[in-house]
Amino acid sequence: MALMATVLWVGADAAFGETSNISGYYHVSVPSGNSAWTCGLVCEEIYQGAAVNVTADVDGKALVSFSAPGWTGGEFTLHYLEPLSGASAGLAIDVLSNTTDTIKLDVTPAEAGLTNGMVFGLRKHATLAGLLPDGGGFVPFNDTIGLIGSSGSQQIYFWSDVSSTWIDATNADASDVVIRPGQGFVIQVGVAKTVTLGNGEVAYVKTTPTQIRATNGIPNLIGALNPLEPGTTLAGLGVTGSLAAFNDSLVTLDAGSLAQTGTYLSDGSNLVNSSNFDNSNNVALPAGTSVVINVDAAKNINLTPVSVGP
């Protein structure tokens, strides 16, 4: 399950060095059966700046205005705005619409703690087409990638070599299906193989904080945004402080069967095994894999930022 190779460098993003240091793709060795993964890459940051005004629209949704950003009205149809500070730092907030200088977000200012002067980054969402533009090594109409929605239901997608696109079970185009930063997905393959992640517009390493929304009552697949290391630890995910002590849980999964291999709780400072309460901070988590986070109440989960050396 370990990464077969680190990111293959195909360029660099000098303009937005803080948040998109390296561009490229990498390979993962996927076993036969079902296994849970997370892509460690995101799309390029296309704008970063401080908000000059944050207000609420008539429906309560946040309107965030910037000074002469140079946009075209209606151009951000599949994008998110991300606060780079504050309580929601690193949370991908969906863009509902935009004018030449203002973005409407699918959140109220109070819900996300948005204020005047706050710095935001703007990115396009990762999509199936952006992450796996050529199918990534999937056998057409056979191997699948599955995403769990906010209702808990799983949607399955296939690669079509007829249309050279991703499709759903009804053969509808699924190219623009969104994969959120840190969101896990299930890959099902009949034969073990190498899958290429990235190689399209989803090709940048994110080094700023990341938060992902976890919903109560459903399994939340979450993983590290780190394609540069061969592995991490449970504590290295950075989720410990986000979990309600001795209540919310982290579950590890077997690669191939998706059977539960361990359940861990937060004691407020450390992750512990739920059966004997042994410290489990250093339990290994192979790079690229995701875990299940179960929460009693919906909340944002913090992930450890990626560190990129010189």
Coordinates of N, CA, C and O in Angstrom, one line a residue, residues 7-10 23-27 39 41-42 128-137 195-204:
V7 N 6.2 12.5 -5.6 CA 5.7 13.4 -6.7 C 6.8 13.5 -7.8 O 8.0 13.7 -7.5
L8 N 6.4 13.3 -9.0 CA 7.3 13.6 -10.1 C 7.2 15.0 -10.5 O 6.1 15.5 -10.9
W9 N 8.2 15.8 -10.4 CA 8.2 17.2 -10.6 C 8.0 17.5 -12.0 O 8.8 17.1 -12.9
V10 N 7.0 18.3 -12.4 CA 6.8 18.7 -13.7 C 6.7 20.2 -13.8 O 6.3 20.8 -14.9
S23 N 4.2 20.9 -8.3 CA 3.2 20.4 -9.1 C 3.7 19.0 -9.7 O 4.8 18.9 -9.9
G24 N 2.7 18.1 -9.9 CA 3.1 16.8 -10.5 C 2.1 15.8 -10.2 O 0.9 16.1 -10.1
Y25 N 2.5 14.5 -10.1 CA 1.6 13.4 -9.9 C 2.4 12.3 -9.2 O 3.6 12.4 -9.0
Y26 N 1.7 11.3 -8.7 CA 2.4 10.2 -8.1 C 1.6 8.9 -8.3 O 0.5 9.0 -8.7
H27 N 2.2 7.8 -7.9 CA 1.6 6.5 -8.1 C 1.4 5.9 -6.8 O 2.1 6.0 -5.8
C39 N -6.3 11.6 -2.0 CA -5.3 12.2 -2.9 C -4.6 13.3 -2.1 O -5.2 14.2 -1.5
L41 N -3.0 15.8 -3.4 CA -2.8 17.0 -4.2 C -4.1 17.8 -4.4 O -5.2 17.2 -4.2
V42 N -4.0 19.0 -4.7 CA -5.1 19.9 -4.9 C -4.9 20.7 -6.2 O -3.8 20.6 -6.8
L128 N -13.1 14.3 -10.5 CA -12.7 13.1 -11.1 C -11.8 13.3 -12.3 O -10.8 12.7 -12.5
A129 N -12.3 14.2 -13.2 CA -11.6 14.4 -14.4 C -10.2 15.1 -14.1 O -9.2 14.9 -14.8
G130 N -10.2 16.0 -13.1 CA -9.0 16.7 -12.8 C -8.0 15.8 -12.1 O -6.8 16.0 -12.2
L131 N -8.5 14.8 -11.3 CA -7.6 14.0 -10.6 C -7.1 12.8 -11.4 O -5.9 12.4 -11.4
L132 N -8.0 12.2 -12.2 CA -7.6 11.0 -13.0 C -8.1 11.3 -14.5 O -9.0 10.7 -15.0
P133 N -7.4 12.2 -15.2 CA -7.9 12.7 -16.5 C -7.8 11.6 -17.6 O -8.6 11.7 -18.5
D134 N -7.0 10.6 -17.4 CA -6.9 9.5 -18.4 C -7.3 8.2 -17.8 O -7.0 7.1 -18.4
G135 N -8.0 8.2 -16.7 CA -8.5 7.0 -16.1 C -7.6 6.4 -15.0 O -8.0 5.6 -14.3
G136 N -6.4 6.9 -15.0 CA -5.4 6.6 -13.9 C -5.0 5.2 -13.8 O -4.4 4.7 -12.8
G137 N -5.3 4.4 -14.8 CA -5.0 2.9 -14.8 C -6.1 2.0 -14.5 O -6.0 0.8 -14.4
V195 N -2.0 2.9 -9.7 CA -2.9 3.9 -10.1 C -2.2 5.3 -10.0 O -1.5 5.5 -9.0
T196 N -2.3 6.1 -11.0 CA -1.7 7.4 -11.0 C -2.6 8.4 -10.5 O -3.7 8.6 -11.1
L197 N -2.3 9.2 -9.5 CA -3.1 10.2 -8.9 C -2.5 11.6 -9.3 O -1.3 11.8 -9.2
G198 N -3.3 12.5 -9.8 CA -2.8 13.7 -10.3 C -2.6 13.6 -11.8 O -3.4 13.0 -12.5
N199 N -1.6 14.3 -12.4 CA -1.4 14.2 -13.8 C -2.4 15.1 -14.6 O -2.4 15.1 -15.9
G200 N -3.3 15.8 -13.9 CA -4.2 16.7 -14.6 C -4.1 18.1 -13.8 O -3.0 18.5 -13.4
E201 N -5.2 18.7 -13.7 CA -5.2 20.0 -12.9 C -5.0 19.8 -11.4 O -4.7 20.8 -10.7
V202 N -5.3 18.6 -10.9 CA -5.1 18.3 -9.5 C -3.7 17.9 -9.4 O -3.3 16.7 -9.4
A203 N -2.8 18.9 -9.2 CA -1.3 18.6 -9.3 C -0.5 19.4 -8.4 O 0.7 19.5 -8.6
Y204 N -1.1 20.0 -7.3 CA -0.3 20.9 -6.4 C -0.3 20.4 -5.0 O -1.3 19.9 -4.5

